[in-house]
């Protein structure tokens, strides 16, 4: 008999002896073996598009910490890249894109054309599937359309998403054209990921919280609902996790309206609030402050226990409230992983 995968069991509504866990950005610069491989690979995109390297990076944190899930090593910005936009990742500066011009028609962006560029990513998933230790689930992912659009329109990271919001508010029909392309491309990309071995899908809506309510419904909830329903038409059982960072009380509407299986909650949401308001509708994934993982020790452990206690009455996957930061000592990740493996509720 195949050993069960605790992450899949929990997402299917079943019980496990302990709470499954993984950490957003669990592969990356805080690991010396990642920094060494990154140096040899050349650019970040070379690393992502070289399956031998990307398989290794995906499995690096699993070898050290034996999380319950591996997450594909890639980035949310491979979609704009595969759609033909110039994308580069500069050391110390983050992603730099050739910004889209809202005034010019969206020529040449064609969702069906992405596979040529993205086929190495599918090879990576096949490679990871073949090497995955027993009991470990494989997570595929994409950025949610609003979040990816902010990078495409701003040309990179931005504090206020001023250009993207101005386009969305001032010319909603024009902006809808971009969102529709991103919905189509995300569905194409995620279906190919599932075919290549992804067992769970996470949608990163990192900048959901920069939109107020009506706009967040239109540009975050609606597109994610569309992606979810199209993935489920082909794969009715595929578990989907959404991470609408900063959505606040709209987390509830996001869960109800998109119908995803699980909500990744950010650091600002009280775990007890999530237990009362989200767990009756969907699973909850989260939400230790990644800064506590930098600090480590009792400060980290007591807060981790408090989150486990608060969410023990329903479906819970332990995670951080945002990604691991590069200055995190790997020993603290080990300490937290040990706590999570041994913790059982006193109920
Ligand atoms: O080596 C390097 O210098 C590159 C750093 C790096 C890494 C390790 C980037 C650039 N992306 C990644 C990998 C990555 N990104 C993964 C797979 C690894 C894993 O999780 O273990 C995933 C899931 C992402 C997702 C991602 N990329 C998000 C959503 C999650 C989040 O953190 O909110 C976002 C917003 C991005 C854009 C991006 N790519 C890279 C950076 C530094 C950023 C963030 C820029 C910003 O803050 O606006």
Short mmCIF file of C-alpha atoms and ligand atoms in Angstrom, two decimals:
data_model
loop_
_atom_site.label_atom_id
_atom_site.label_comp_id
_atom_site.label_asym_id
_atom_site.label_seq_id
_atom_site.Cartn_x
_atom_site.Cartn_y
_atom_site.Cartn_z
CA UNK A 1 0.00 0.00 0.00
CA UNK A 2 1.22 3.50 -0.77
CA UNK A 3 2.10 5.54 2.26
CA UNK A 4 -0.39 8.34 2.75
CA UNK A 5 0.61 11.93 2.12
CA UNK A 6 -0.53 13.91 5.19
CA UNK A 7 -0.92 17.14 3.20
CA UNK A 8 -3.29 15.48 0.71
CA UNK A 9 -5.17 13.67 3.47
CA UNK A 10 -5.85 16.92 5.31
CA UNK A 11 -6.83 18.79 2.14
CA UNK A 12 -9.29 15.98 1.41
CA UNK A 13 -10.90 16.54 4.82
CA UNK A 14 -9.29 13.53 6.50
CA UNK A 15 -7.51 13.32 9.86
CA UNK A 16 -3.78 12.87 10.42
CA UNK A 17 -1.78 12.28 13.61
CA UNK A 18 0.06 15.57 13.26
CA UNK A 19 -0.39 18.86 11.44
CA UNK A 20 1.28 18.80 8.00
CA UNK A 21 3.66 21.67 7.25
CA UNK A 22 5.73 23.37 4.58
CA UNK A 23 7.08 26.91 4.31
CA UNK A 24 6.51 29.48 1.60
CA UNK A 25 9.84 30.19 -0.14
CA UNK A 26 11.34 27.12 1.52
CA UNK A 27 13.87 26.92 -1.32
CA UNK A 28 16.03 29.99 -1.75
CA UNK A 29 18.81 32.21 -0.58
CA UNK A 30 18.75 31.31 3.14
CA UNK A 31 20.18 27.88 2.15
CA UNK A 32 23.94 27.78 1.42
CA UNK A 33 23.41 24.94 -1.08
CA UNK A 34 20.97 27.18 -3.00
CA UNK A 35 23.46 30.06 -3.11
CA UNK A 36 26.16 27.69 -4.40
CA UNK A 37 23.94 26.30 -7.16
CA UNK A 38 22.65 29.75 -8.10
CA UNK A 39 26.26 30.90 -8.63
CA UNK A 40 26.90 28.06 -11.07
CA UNK A 41 23.60 28.37 -12.91
CA UNK A 42 24.09 31.94 -14.11
CA UNK A 43 20.86 33.88 -13.99
CA UNK A 44 17.77 33.10 -11.90
CA UNK A 45 15.82 32.26 -15.08
CA UNK A 46 18.60 29.88 -16.19
CA UNK A 47 18.16 28.13 -12.86
CA UNK A 48 14.38 27.91 -13.32
CA UNK A 49 14.59 26.69 -16.93
CA UNK A 50 17.31 24.03 -16.34
CA UNK A 51 15.38 21.01 -15.01
CA UNK A 52 18.43 19.31 -13.44
CA UNK A 53 19.12 22.43 -11.37
CA UNK A 54 15.46 23.20 -10.59
CA UNK A 55 14.78 19.60 -9.45
CA UNK A 56 17.74 19.83 -7.10
CA UNK A 57 16.68 23.21 -5.67
CA UNK A 58 13.08 21.99 -5.17
CA UNK A 59 14.37 19.05 -3.13
CA UNK A 60 17.05 20.92 -1.13
CA UNK A 61 14.75 21.94 1.76
CA UNK A 62 13.08 18.49 1.82
CA UNK A 63 16.46 16.79 2.28
CA UNK A 64 17.26 18.99 5.26
CA UNK A 65 13.90 19.41 6.98
CA UNK A 66 11.53 16.71 5.59
CA UNK A 67 8.55 19.00 5.11
CA UNK A 68 5.23 17.44 4.04
CA UNK A 69 5.34 19.16 0.67
CA UNK A 70 7.83 20.22 -1.95
CA UNK A 71 6.92 23.33 -3.94
CA UNK A 72 8.06 23.54 -7.55
CA UNK A 73 11.05 25.83 -7.91
CA UNK A 74 9.95 28.50 -10.37
CA UNK A 75 8.51 32.02 -10.07
CA UNK A 76 5.18 33.74 -10.63
CA UNK A 77 6.86 35.93 -13.29
CA UNK A 78 7.54 33.09 -15.75
CA UNK A 79 4.03 33.72 -17.12
CA UNK A 80 4.80 37.29 -18.31
CA UNK A 81 8.13 35.96 -19.61
CA UNK A 82 6.43 33.14 -21.53
CA UNK A 83 3.92 35.67 -22.92
CA UNK A 84 6.85 37.51 -24.50
CA UNK A 85 7.52 40.28 -21.97
CA UNK A 86 11.15 41.01 -21.08
CA UNK A 87 11.80 39.80 -17.51
CA UNK A 88 15.10 39.82 -15.61
CA UNK A 89 15.98 39.14 -11.99
CA UNK A 90 18.73 41.44 -10.80
CA UNK A 91 20.79 40.64 -7.72
CA UNK A 92 19.69 42.88 -4.87
CA UNK A 93 17.04 44.65 -6.99
CA UNK A 94 14.42 41.96 -7.51
CA UNK A 95 12.50 41.45 -10.73
CA UNK A 96 12.74 44.01 -13.55
CA UNK A 97 10.25 43.88 -16.43
CA UNK A 98 9.78 45.98 -19.53
CA UNK A 99 6.58 47.69 -18.35
CA UNK A 100 3.41 47.22 -20.42
CA UNK A 101 1.95 50.41 -21.82
CA UNK A 102 -1.77 50.58 -20.96
CA UNK A 103 -2.29 53.01 -23.85
CA UNK A 104 -0.98 50.56 -26.45
CA UNK A 105 -2.98 47.50 -27.49
CA UNK A 106 -1.86 44.23 -25.92
CA UNK A 107 -0.34 42.91 -29.11
CA UNK A 108 1.43 39.59 -29.18
CA UNK A 109 0.31 38.34 -25.75
CA UNK A 110 -1.13 34.94 -26.53
CA UNK A 111 -1.93 32.49 -23.75
CA UNK A 112 -1.60 29.40 -25.97
CA UNK A 113 2.03 30.25 -26.81
CA UNK A 114 3.43 29.83 -23.31
CA UNK A 115 4.30 26.13 -23.41
CA UNK A 116 7.39 26.46 -25.58
CA UNK A 117 9.08 28.62 -22.94
CA UNK A 118 7.60 26.73 -19.99
CA UNK A 119 8.24 23.13 -21.08
CA UNK A 120 11.41 22.90 -18.88
CA UNK A 121 9.19 23.69 -15.86
CA UNK A 122 7.04 20.66 -16.70
CA UNK A 123 10.22 18.56 -16.98
CA UNK A 124 11.20 19.77 -13.51
CA UNK A 125 7.88 18.55 -12.07
CA UNK A 126 8.35 15.13 -13.70
CA UNK A 127 11.89 14.96 -12.31
CA UNK A 128 10.79 15.93 -8.79
CA UNK A 129 7.88 13.43 -8.90
CA UNK A 130 10.34 10.66 -9.68
CA UNK A 131 12.61 11.56 -6.75
CA UNK A 132 10.12 12.64 -4.11
CA UNK A 133 10.46 10.84 -0.77
CA UNK A 134 7.41 8.83 0.33
CA UNK A 135 4.69 10.81 1.99
CA UNK A 136 5.76 14.16 0.50
CA UNK A 137 3.24 15.99 -1.72
CA UNK A 138 4.20 18.10 -4.74
CA UNK A 139 2.77 21.62 -5.00
CA UNK A 140 2.56 23.46 -8.32
CA UNK A 141 1.77 27.16 -8.41
CA UNK A 142 1.08 30.35 -10.30
CA UNK A 143 0.60 33.96 -9.36
CA UNK A 144 -3.02 35.13 -9.31
CA UNK A 145 -3.81 37.44 -12.26
CA UNK A 146 -4.01 40.71 -10.26
CA UNK A 147 -0.65 40.11 -8.56
CA UNK A 148 1.09 39.15 -11.83
CA UNK A 149 -0.50 42.17 -13.58
CA UNK A 150 1.02 44.56 -11.00
CA UNK A 151 4.54 43.42 -11.96
CA UNK A 152 3.72 43.58 -15.69
CA UNK A 153 2.33 47.11 -15.50
CA UNK A 154 4.72 48.64 -12.94
CA UNK A 155 7.79 46.98 -14.48
CA UNK A 156 8.73 45.29 -11.19
CA UNK A 157 8.02 45.59 -7.47
CA UNK A 158 6.10 48.63 -6.32
CA UNK A 159 4.89 49.99 -2.99
CA UNK A 160 1.53 51.36 -4.17
CA UNK A 161 0.74 49.78 -7.57
CA UNK A 162 -0.27 53.26 -8.74
CA UNK A 163 -0.09 52.59 -12.49
CA UNK A 164 -1.92 49.27 -12.26
CA UNK A 165 -4.70 50.70 -10.08
CA UNK A 166 -5.06 53.75 -12.32
CA UNK A 167 -5.48 51.46 -15.34
CA UNK A 168 -7.97 49.17 -13.54
CA UNK A 169 -10.07 52.09 -12.22
CA UNK A 170 -9.80 54.33 -15.29
CA UNK A 171 -10.22 51.76 -18.08
CA UNK A 172 -11.72 48.59 -16.60
CA UNK A 173 -12.53 47.14 -20.02
CA UNK A 174 -8.97 47.53 -21.24
CA UNK A 175 -7.57 46.13 -18.00
CA UNK A 176 -10.01 43.20 -18.20
CA UNK A 177 -8.30 42.22 -21.48
CA UNK A 178 -5.01 41.79 -19.60
CA UNK A 179 -6.67 39.89 -16.74
CA UNK A 180 -8.42 37.58 -19.24
CA UNK A 181 -5.09 36.78 -20.92
CA UNK A 182 -3.60 36.00 -17.50
CA UNK A 183 -6.56 33.77 -16.56
CA UNK A 184 -6.16 31.82 -19.82
CA UNK A 185 -2.38 31.55 -19.44
CA UNK A 186 -2.67 30.46 -15.78
CA UNK A 187 -5.18 27.73 -16.66
CA UNK A 188 -2.97 26.47 -19.51
CA UNK A 189 0.09 26.54 -17.26
CA UNK A 190 -1.54 24.87 -14.24
CA UNK A 191 -3.20 22.12 -16.29
CA UNK A 192 0.21 21.30 -17.75
CA UNK A 193 1.68 21.30 -14.22
CA UNK A 194 -0.99 18.84 -13.05
CA UNK A 195 -0.28 16.60 -16.07
CA UNK A 196 3.41 16.70 -15.14
CA UNK A 197 2.82 15.60 -11.53
CA UNK A 198 1.64 18.57 -9.41
CA UNK A 199 -0.75 17.18 -6.76
CA UNK A 200 -1.84 20.49 -5.19
CA UNK A 201 -2.05 23.98 -6.70
CA UNK A 202 -1.34 27.21 -4.83
CA UNK A 203 -2.36 30.60 -6.26
CA UNK A 204 -0.25 33.46 -4.87
CA UNK A 205 -2.28 36.68 -4.68
CA UNK A 206 0.41 38.55 -2.79
CA UNK A 207 -0.98 42.01 -3.58
CA UNK A 208 -4.73 41.33 -3.13
CA UNK A 209 -4.69 43.66 -0.11
CA UNK A 210 -3.76 46.68 -2.17
CA UNK A 211 -7.29 46.80 -3.63
CA UNK A 212 -10.37 48.00 -1.71
CA UNK A 213 -13.47 45.86 -1.60
CA UNK A 214 -15.32 46.22 -4.90
CA UNK A 215 -12.11 46.21 -6.92
CA UNK A 216 -10.73 43.23 -4.99
CA UNK A 217 -13.88 41.28 -5.88
CA UNK A 218 -13.52 42.06 -9.55
CA UNK A 219 -9.77 41.75 -10.02
CA UNK A 220 -8.82 39.12 -7.40
CA UNK A 221 -11.82 36.98 -6.44
CA UNK A 222 -13.44 36.74 -9.91
CA UNK A 223 -10.32 35.66 -11.84
CA UNK A 224 -9.34 33.12 -9.15
CA UNK A 225 -12.89 31.74 -9.20
CA UNK A 226 -12.62 31.34 -12.98
CA UNK A 227 -9.23 29.60 -12.76
CA UNK A 228 -10.52 27.29 -10.00
CA UNK A 229 -13.62 26.30 -11.95
CA UNK A 230 -11.68 25.64 -15.15
CA UNK A 231 -9.07 23.51 -13.35
CA UNK A 232 -11.84 21.53 -11.65
CA UNK A 233 -13.62 20.89 -14.97
CA UNK A 234 -10.57 18.88 -16.00
CA UNK A 235 -9.52 17.67 -12.52
CA UNK A 236 -12.49 17.68 -10.12
CA UNK A 237 -10.35 16.46 -7.21
CA UNK A 238 -7.34 18.79 -7.47
CA UNK A 239 -6.83 20.60 -4.14
CA UNK A 240 -6.38 24.37 -4.55
CA UNK A 241 -4.92 26.76 -1.97
CA UNK A 242 -5.30 30.54 -2.40
CA UNK A 243 -3.08 33.10 -0.65
CA UNK A 244 -4.73 36.53 -0.93
CA UNK A 245 -2.26 38.40 1.26
CA UNK A 246 -3.76 41.38 3.05
CA UNK A 247 -7.38 40.55 2.17
CA UNK A 248 -8.48 41.00 5.82
CA UNK A 249 -12.18 40.23 6.39
CA UNK A 250 -12.53 39.63 2.62
CA UNK A 251 -10.75 36.31 3.23
CA UNK A 252 -14.20 34.91 3.98
CA UNK A 253 -15.76 36.08 0.71
CA UNK A 254 -12.65 34.97 -1.15
CA UNK A 255 -13.09 31.43 0.27
CA UNK A 256 -16.85 31.26 -0.30
CA UNK A 257 -16.85 32.72 -3.79
CA UNK A 258 -13.78 31.03 -5.29
CA UNK A 259 -14.58 27.64 -3.72
CA UNK A 260 -10.89 26.83 -3.13
CA UNK A 261 -10.10 24.05 -0.62
CA UNK A 262 -7.82 26.04 1.62
CA UNK A 263 -6.90 29.66 2.39
CA UNK A 264 -3.31 30.67 3.05
CA UNK A 265 -3.56 33.33 5.74
CA UNK A 266 -1.05 36.14 6.08
CA UNK A 267 0.75 37.29 9.22
CA UNK A 268 -1.77 40.05 10.03
CA UNK A 269 -4.78 37.74 10.40
CA UNK A 270 -5.37 36.46 13.96
CA UNK A 271 -5.34 32.64 13.87
CA UNK A 272 -8.37 32.58 16.22
CA UNK A 273 -10.30 34.79 13.80
CA UNK A 274 -9.42 32.38 10.98
CA UNK A 275 -10.59 29.43 13.11
CA UNK A 276 -13.98 31.07 13.65
CA UNK A 277 -14.53 32.62 10.26
CA UNK A 278 -12.63 30.59 7.67
CA UNK A 279 -12.33 27.02 8.99
CA UNK A 280 -16.11 26.41 8.78
CA UNK A 281 -15.84 27.10 5.01
CA UNK A 282 -12.32 26.03 3.97
CA UNK A 283 -9.03 24.77 5.35
CA UNK A 284 -6.52 27.26 6.74
CA UNK A 285 -2.81 27.38 5.98
CA UNK A 286 -0.50 29.58 8.01
CA UNK A 287 0.59 31.82 9.58
CA UNK A 288 3.76 32.28 11.63
CA UNK A 289 5.48 35.63 11.11
CA UNK A 290 8.62 34.85 9.03
CA UNK A 291 10.47 37.35 11.24
CA UNK A 292 10.03 34.94 14.18
CA UNK A 293 11.89 32.33 12.13
CA UNK A 294 14.79 34.79 11.87
CA UNK A 295 14.71 35.29 15.66
CA UNK A 296 14.18 31.61 16.56
CA UNK A 297 14.16 30.21 20.11
CA UNK A 298 11.27 30.49 22.55
CA UNK A 299 9.78 33.57 20.84
CA UNK A 300 9.30 31.49 17.70
CA UNK A 301 8.22 28.30 19.42
CA UNK A 302 5.61 29.79 21.72
CA UNK A 303 3.95 31.62 18.83
CA UNK A 304 4.03 28.46 16.67
CA UNK A 305 2.31 26.54 19.50
CA UNK A 306 -0.31 29.28 19.88
CA UNK A 307 -1.15 29.04 16.16
CA UNK A 308 -1.37 25.23 16.34
CA UNK A 309 -3.71 25.50 19.36
CA UNK A 310 -5.91 28.15 17.75
CA UNK A 311 -6.45 26.14 14.55
CA UNK A 312 -6.60 22.60 15.96
CA UNK A 313 -10.39 22.35 15.66
CA UNK A 314 -10.43 22.27 11.84
CA UNK A 315 -8.34 21.66 8.75
CA UNK A 316 -4.91 23.24 9.30
CA UNK A 317 -1.67 23.16 7.33
CA UNK A 318 1.11 24.90 9.24
CA UNK A 319 3.02 27.51 7.23
CA UNK A 320 4.38 31.03 7.54
CA UNK A 321 2.31 34.16 6.96
CA UNK A 322 4.65 35.10 4.09
CA UNK A 323 7.87 33.76 2.57
CA UNK A 324 11.11 32.84 4.38
CA UNK A 325 13.56 35.74 4.19
CA UNK A 326 17.20 35.30 3.04
CA UNK A 327 18.66 36.12 6.49
CA UNK A 328 16.85 33.19 8.17
CA UNK A 329 19.29 30.79 9.90
CA UNK A 330 18.61 27.26 8.61
CA UNK A 331 18.98 25.99 12.22
CA UNK A 332 15.80 27.86 13.15
CA UNK A 333 13.92 26.14 10.33
CA UNK A 334 15.17 22.85 11.76
CA UNK A 335 14.05 23.81 15.27
CA UNK A 336 10.58 24.73 14.03
CA UNK A 337 10.30 21.56 11.89
CA UNK A 338 11.16 19.44 14.96
CA UNK A 339 8.50 21.21 17.02
CA UNK A 340 5.88 20.66 14.29
CA UNK A 341 6.73 16.97 13.96
CA UNK A 342 6.36 16.36 17.70
CA UNK A 343 3.39 18.62 18.51
CA UNK A 344 0.09 16.96 19.28
CA UNK A 345 -2.95 18.73 20.66
CA UNK A 346 -3.87 17.86 24.25
CA UNK A 347 -7.46 17.21 23.26
O1 LIG B 1 18.08 33.82 -6.17
C1 LIG B 1 17.52 34.93 -6.29
O2 LIG B 1 18.12 36.00 -6.23
C2 LIG B 1 16.05 35.01 -6.60
C3 LIG B 1 15.16 35.10 -5.43
C4 LIG B 1 13.87 34.41 -5.83
C5 LIG B 1 13.48 33.09 -5.51
C6 LIG B 1 14.24 32.08 -4.69
C7 LIG B 1 12.85 34.96 -6.65
C8 LIG B 1 12.83 36.31 -7.29
N1 LIG B 1 11.87 33.99 -6.82
C9 LIG B 1 12.20 32.85 -6.14
C10 LIG B 1 11.45 31.56 -6.12
C11 LIG B 1 9.99 31.57 -5.88
N2 LIG B 1 9.16 32.66 -6.01
C12 LIG B 1 9.20 30.45 -5.53
C13 LIG B 1 9.68 29.00 -5.45
C14 LIG B 1 10.52 28.72 -4.27
C15 LIG B 1 9.85 28.35 -2.99
O3 LIG B 1 8.76 28.84 -2.65
O4 LIG B 1 10.46 27.57 -2.28
C16 LIG B 1 7.88 30.90 -5.38
C17 LIG B 1 6.68 30.08 -4.95
C18 LIG B 1 7.86 32.28 -5.70
C19 LIG B 1 6.65 33.11 -5.71
C20 LIG B 1 6.74 34.58 -5.90
N3 LIG B 1 7.59 35.30 -6.68
C21 LIG B 1 5.81 35.49 -5.32
C22 LIG B 1 4.62 35.09 -4.48
C23 LIG B 1 5.01 34.75 -3.09
C24 LIG B 1 5.47 35.90 -2.25
O5 LIG B 1 6.62 35.86 -1.80
O6 LIG B 1 4.65 36.81 -2.00
C25 LIG B 1 6.16 36.78 -5.73
C26 LIG B 1 5.50 38.07 -5.36
C27 LIG B 1 7.30 36.66 -6.60
C28 LIG B 1 8.01 37.75 -7.32
C29 LIG B 1 9.44 37.74 -6.98
N4 LIG B 1 10.36 36.92 -7.55
C30 LIG B 1 11.59 37.10 -6.97
C31 LIG B 1 11.45 38.09 -5.96
C32 LIG B 1 12.55 38.61 -5.08
C33 LIG B 1 10.08 38.47 -5.95
C34 LIG B 1 9.40 39.41 -4.98
C35 LIG B 1 9.54 40.83 -5.41
C36 LIG B 1 8.70 41.75 -4.53
O7 LIG B 1 8.86 41.72 -3.31
O8 LIG B 1 7.89 42.48 -5.11
#
